[in-house]
Short mmCIF file of the C-alpha atoms (twelve columns), coordinates in Angstrom:
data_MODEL
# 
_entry.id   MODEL 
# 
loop_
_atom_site.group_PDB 
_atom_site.id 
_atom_site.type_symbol 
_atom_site.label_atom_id 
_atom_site.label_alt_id 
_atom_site.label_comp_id 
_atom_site.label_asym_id 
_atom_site.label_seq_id 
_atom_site.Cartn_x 
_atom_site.Cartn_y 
_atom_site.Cartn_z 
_atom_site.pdbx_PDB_model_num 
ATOM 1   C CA . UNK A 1   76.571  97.447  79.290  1 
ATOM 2   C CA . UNK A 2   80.820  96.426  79.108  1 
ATOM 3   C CA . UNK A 3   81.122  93.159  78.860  1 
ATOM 4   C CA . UNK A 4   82.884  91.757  82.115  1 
ATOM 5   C CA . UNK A 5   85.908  89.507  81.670  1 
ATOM 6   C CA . UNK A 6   88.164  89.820  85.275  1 
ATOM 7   C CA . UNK A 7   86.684  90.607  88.527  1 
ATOM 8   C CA . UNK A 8   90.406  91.841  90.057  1 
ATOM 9   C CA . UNK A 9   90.023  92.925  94.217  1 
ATOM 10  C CA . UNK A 10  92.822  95.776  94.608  1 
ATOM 11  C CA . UNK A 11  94.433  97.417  98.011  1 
ATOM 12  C CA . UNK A 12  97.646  99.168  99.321  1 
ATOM 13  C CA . UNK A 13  99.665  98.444  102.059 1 
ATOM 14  C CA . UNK A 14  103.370 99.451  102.882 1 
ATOM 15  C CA . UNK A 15  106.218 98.260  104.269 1 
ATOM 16  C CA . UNK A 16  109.143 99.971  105.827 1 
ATOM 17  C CA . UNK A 17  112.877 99.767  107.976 1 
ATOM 18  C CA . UNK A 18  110.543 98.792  111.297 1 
ATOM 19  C CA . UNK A 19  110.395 95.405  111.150 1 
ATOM 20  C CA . UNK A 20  106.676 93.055  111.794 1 
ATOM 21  C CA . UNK A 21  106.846 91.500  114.946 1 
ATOM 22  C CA . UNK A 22  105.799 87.945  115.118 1 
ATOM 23  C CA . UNK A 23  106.269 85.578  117.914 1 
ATOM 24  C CA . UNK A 24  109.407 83.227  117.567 1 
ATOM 25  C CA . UNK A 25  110.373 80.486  119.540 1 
ATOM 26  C CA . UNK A 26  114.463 80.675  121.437 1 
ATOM 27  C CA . UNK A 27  115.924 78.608  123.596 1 
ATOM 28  C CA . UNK A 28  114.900 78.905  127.387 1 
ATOM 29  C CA . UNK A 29  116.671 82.026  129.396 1 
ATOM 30  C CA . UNK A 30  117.526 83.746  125.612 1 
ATOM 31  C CA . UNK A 31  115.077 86.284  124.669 1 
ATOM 32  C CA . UNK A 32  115.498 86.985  121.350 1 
ATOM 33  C CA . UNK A 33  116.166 90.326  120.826 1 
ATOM 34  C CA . UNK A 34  115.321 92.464  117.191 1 
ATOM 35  C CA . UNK A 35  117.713 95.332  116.492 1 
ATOM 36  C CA . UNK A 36  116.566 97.145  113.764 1 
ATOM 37  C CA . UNK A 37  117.238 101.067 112.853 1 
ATOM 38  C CA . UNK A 38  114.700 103.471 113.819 1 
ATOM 39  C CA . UNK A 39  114.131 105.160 110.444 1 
ATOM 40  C CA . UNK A 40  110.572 105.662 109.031 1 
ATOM 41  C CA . UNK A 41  111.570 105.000 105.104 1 
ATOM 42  C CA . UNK A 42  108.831 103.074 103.376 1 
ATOM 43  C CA . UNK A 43  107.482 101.557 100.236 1 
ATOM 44  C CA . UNK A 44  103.942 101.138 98.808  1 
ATOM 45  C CA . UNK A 45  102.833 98.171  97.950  1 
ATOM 46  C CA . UNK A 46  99.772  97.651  95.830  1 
ATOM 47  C CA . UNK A 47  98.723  94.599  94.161  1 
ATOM 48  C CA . UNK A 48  95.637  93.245  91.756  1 
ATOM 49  C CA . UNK A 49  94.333  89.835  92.405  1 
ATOM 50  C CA . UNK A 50  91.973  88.946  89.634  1 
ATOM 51  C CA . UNK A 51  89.939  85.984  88.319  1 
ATOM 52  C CA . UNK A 52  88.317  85.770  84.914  1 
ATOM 53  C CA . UNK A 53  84.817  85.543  85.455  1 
ATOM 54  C CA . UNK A 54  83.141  83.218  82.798  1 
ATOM 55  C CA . UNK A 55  86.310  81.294  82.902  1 
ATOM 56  C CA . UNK A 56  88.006  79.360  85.561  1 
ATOM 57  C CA . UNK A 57  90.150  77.566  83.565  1 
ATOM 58  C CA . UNK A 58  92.146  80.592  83.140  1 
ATOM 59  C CA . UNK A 59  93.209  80.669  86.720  1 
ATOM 60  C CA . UNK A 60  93.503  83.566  89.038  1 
ATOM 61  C CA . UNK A 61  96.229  86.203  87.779  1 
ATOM 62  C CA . UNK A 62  98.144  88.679  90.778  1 
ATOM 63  C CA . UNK A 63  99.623  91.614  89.428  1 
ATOM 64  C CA . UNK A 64  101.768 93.667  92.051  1 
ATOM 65  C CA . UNK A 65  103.567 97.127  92.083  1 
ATOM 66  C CA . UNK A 66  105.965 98.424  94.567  1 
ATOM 67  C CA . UNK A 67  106.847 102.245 94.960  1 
ATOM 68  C CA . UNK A 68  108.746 104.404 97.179  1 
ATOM 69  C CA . UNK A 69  106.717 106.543 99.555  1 
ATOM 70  C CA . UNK A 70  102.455 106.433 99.652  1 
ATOM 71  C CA . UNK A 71  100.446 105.973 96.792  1 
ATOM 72  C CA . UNK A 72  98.131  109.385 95.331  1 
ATOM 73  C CA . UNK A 73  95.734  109.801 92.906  1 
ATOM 74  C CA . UNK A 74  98.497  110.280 90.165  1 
ATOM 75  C CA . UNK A 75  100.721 106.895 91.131  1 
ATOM 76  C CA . UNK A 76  97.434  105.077 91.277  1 
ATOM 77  C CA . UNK A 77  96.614  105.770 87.952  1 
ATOM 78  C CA . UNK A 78  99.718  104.832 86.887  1 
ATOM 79  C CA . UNK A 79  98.916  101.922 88.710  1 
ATOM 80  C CA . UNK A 80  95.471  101.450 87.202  1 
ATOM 81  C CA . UNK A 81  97.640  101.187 83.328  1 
ATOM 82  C CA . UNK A 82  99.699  99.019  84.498  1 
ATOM 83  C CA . UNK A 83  96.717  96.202  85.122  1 
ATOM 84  C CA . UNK A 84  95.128  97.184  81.751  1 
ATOM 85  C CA . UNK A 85  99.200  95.874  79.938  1 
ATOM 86  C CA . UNK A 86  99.071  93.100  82.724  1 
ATOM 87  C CA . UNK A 87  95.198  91.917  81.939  1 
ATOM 88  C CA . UNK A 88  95.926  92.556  77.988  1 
ATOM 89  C CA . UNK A 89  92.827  94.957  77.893  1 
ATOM 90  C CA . UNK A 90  90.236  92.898  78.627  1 
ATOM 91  C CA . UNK A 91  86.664  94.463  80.634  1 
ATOM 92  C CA . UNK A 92  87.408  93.952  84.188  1 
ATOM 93  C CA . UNK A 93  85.507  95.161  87.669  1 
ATOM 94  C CA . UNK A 94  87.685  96.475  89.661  1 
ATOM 95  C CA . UNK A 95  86.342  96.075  93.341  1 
ATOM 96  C CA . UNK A 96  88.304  98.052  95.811  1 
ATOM 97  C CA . UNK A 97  87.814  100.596 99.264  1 
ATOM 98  C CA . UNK A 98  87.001  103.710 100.359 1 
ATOM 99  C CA . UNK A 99  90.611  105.382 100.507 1 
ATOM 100 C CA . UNK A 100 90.223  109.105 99.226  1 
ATOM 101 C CA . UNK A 101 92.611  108.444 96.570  1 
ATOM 102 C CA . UNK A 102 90.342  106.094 94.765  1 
ATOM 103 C CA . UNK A 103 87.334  108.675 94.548  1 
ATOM 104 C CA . UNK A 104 89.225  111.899 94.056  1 
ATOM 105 C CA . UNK A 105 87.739  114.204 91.623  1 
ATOM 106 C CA . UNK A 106 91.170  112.985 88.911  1 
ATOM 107 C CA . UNK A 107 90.795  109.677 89.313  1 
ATOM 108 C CA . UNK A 108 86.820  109.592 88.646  1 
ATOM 109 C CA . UNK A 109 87.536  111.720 85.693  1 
ATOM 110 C CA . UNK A 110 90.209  109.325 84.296  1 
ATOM 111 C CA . UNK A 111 87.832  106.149 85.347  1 
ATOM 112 C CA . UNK A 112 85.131  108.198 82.909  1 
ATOM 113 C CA . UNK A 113 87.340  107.894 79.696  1 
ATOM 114 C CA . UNK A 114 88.144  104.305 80.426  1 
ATOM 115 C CA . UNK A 115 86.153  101.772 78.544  1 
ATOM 116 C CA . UNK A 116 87.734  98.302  80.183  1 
ATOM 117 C CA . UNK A 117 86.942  99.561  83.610  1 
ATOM 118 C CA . UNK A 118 84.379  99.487  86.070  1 
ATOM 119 C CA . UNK A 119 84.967  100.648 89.884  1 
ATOM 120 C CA . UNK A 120 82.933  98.630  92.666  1 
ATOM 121 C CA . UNK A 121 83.105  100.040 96.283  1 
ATOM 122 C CA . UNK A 122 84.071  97.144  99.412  1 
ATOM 123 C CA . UNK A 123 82.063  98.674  102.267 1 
ATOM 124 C CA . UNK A 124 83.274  100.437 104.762 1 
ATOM 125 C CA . UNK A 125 85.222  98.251  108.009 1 
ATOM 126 C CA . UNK A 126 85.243  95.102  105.648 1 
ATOM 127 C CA . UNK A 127 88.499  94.245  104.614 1 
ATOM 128 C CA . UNK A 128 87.541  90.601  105.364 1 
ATOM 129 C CA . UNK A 129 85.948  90.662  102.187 1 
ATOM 130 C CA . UNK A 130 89.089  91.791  100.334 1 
ATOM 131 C CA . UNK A 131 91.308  88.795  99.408  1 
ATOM 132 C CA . UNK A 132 94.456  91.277  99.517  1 
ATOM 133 C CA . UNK A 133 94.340  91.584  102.331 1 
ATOM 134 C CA . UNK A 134 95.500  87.984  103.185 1 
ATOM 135 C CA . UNK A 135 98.268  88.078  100.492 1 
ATOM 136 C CA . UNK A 136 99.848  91.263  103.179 1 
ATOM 137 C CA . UNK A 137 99.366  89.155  105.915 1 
ATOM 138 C CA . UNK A 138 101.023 86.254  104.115 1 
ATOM 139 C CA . UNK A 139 103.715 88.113  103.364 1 
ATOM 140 C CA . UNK A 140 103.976 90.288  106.557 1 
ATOM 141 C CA . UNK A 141 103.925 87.102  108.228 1 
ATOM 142 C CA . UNK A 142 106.323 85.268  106.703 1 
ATOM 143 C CA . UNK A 143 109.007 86.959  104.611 1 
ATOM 144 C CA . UNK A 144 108.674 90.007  106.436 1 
ATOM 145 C CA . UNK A 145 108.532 88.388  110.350 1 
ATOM 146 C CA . UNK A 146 111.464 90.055  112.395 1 
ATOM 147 C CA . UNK A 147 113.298 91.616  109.608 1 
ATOM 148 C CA . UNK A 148 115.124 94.277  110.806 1 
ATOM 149 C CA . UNK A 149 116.980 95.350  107.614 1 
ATOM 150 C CA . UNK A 150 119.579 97.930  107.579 1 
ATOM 151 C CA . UNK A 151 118.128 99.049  103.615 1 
ATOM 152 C CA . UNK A 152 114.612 99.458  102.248 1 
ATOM 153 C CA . UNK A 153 115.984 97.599  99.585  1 
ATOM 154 C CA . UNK A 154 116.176 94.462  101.835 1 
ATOM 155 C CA . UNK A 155 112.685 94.712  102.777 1 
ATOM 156 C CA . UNK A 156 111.643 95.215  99.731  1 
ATOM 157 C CA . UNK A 157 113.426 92.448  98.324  1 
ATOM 158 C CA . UNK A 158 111.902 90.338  100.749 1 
ATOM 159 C CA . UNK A 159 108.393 91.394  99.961  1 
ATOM 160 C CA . UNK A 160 109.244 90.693  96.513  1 
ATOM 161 C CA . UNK A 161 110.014 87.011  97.433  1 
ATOM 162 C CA . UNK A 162 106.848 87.043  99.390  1 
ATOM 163 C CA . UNK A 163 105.120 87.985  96.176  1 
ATOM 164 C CA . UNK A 164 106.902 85.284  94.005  1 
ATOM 165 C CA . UNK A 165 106.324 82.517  96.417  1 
ATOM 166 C CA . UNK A 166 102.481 83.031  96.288  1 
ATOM 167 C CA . UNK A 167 102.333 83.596  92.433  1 
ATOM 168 C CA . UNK A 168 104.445 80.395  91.757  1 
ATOM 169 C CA . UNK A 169 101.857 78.109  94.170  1 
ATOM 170 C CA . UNK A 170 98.647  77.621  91.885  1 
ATOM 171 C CA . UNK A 171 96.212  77.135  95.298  1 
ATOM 172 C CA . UNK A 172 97.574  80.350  97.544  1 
ATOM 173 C CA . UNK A 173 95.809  82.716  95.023  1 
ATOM 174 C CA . UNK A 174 92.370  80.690  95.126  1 
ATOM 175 C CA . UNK A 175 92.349  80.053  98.776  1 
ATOM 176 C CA . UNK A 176 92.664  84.073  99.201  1 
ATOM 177 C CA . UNK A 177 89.733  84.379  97.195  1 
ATOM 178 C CA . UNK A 178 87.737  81.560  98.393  1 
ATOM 179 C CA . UNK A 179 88.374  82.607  102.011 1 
ATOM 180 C CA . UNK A 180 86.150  86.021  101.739 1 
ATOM 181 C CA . UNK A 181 82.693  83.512  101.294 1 
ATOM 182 C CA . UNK A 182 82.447  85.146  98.089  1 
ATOM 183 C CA . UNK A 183 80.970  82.855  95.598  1 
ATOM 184 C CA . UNK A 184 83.752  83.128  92.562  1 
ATOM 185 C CA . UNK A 185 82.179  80.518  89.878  1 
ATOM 186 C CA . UNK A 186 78.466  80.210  90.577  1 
ATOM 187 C CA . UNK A 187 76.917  76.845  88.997  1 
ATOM 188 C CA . UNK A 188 75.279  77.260  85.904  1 
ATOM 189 C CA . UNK A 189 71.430  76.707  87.102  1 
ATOM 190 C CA . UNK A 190 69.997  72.970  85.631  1 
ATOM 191 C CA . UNK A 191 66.884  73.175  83.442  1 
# 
């Protein structure tokens, strides 16, 4: 049996030129209006939030990656070595969803030579159980609110903020995890 170190919860979303719309408040008798170009170029975003399991003194660690286009089997992977530099190595469960590219025929054949890694599957319709999920919707709802940019780059650049902001706060990161009902650091049982 590996030895389990980091419990990490993983998922992809994108972003692209079409910008989230949130409500806003404007003075009386001005609608705000969002002009924005009509162009369907995106980025992947795909991001690692971990915890280390028998110690929560080491703190919860994100680890995010940005790409442009979709994520596949292949970028995934690359993905995948990218959290073994980030987590130095160390065992880790990997828990994550059902998307195709996570259960292809390559990627369970890489996932079979790889001794730090073990993949757990969320069920199916539960990404309230995914604490990822909340770090898109903290970003899509802030840094990424009504921007129309005229460059991926700017969206990008704003996700990346969005990113930053919640890595530099030490109780965003918890609160995503704690919010799933997931218990993180069971007690140790008294005697």
């Amino acid at each position: 049996m590996k030895k389990r170190a980091w419990i990490a919860f993983f998922d992809e979303s994108g972003v692209s030129l079409l910008p989230e719309v949130r409500r806003t408040y404007a003075p009386r008798g001005r609608t705000p209006l969002l002009r924005h170009r009509l162009n369907w170029k995106r980025a992947g975003m795909a991001a690692a939030l971990g915890y280390h399991a028998a110690d929560p003194e080491r703190g919860p660690r994100l680890c995010f990656h940005l790409k442009p286009g979709s994520y596949d089997t292949t970028s995934l992977i690359e993905v995948l070595e990218q959290i073994r530099t980030f987590y130095a190595g160390e065992p880790m469960v990997l828990v994550w969803d059902g998307l195709s590219a996570h259960w292809s025929r390559g990627m369970r054949a890489w996932v079979a030579e790889q001794d730090w890694l073990t993949l757990e599957r969320l069920p199916a319709y539960a990404p309230e159980l995914n604490p990822v999920e909340l770090l898109w919707s903290a970003i899509k709802t802030r840094e990424l609110a009504n921007l129309g940019g005229d460059h991926l780059a700017d969206v990008v650049d704003a996700a990346e903020r969005g990113i930053h902001r919640v890595c530099s706060s030490e109780q965003l990161p918890w609160s995503f995890l704690a919010h799933t009902g997931l218990t993180i650091h069971p007690q140790t049982p008294q005697n």
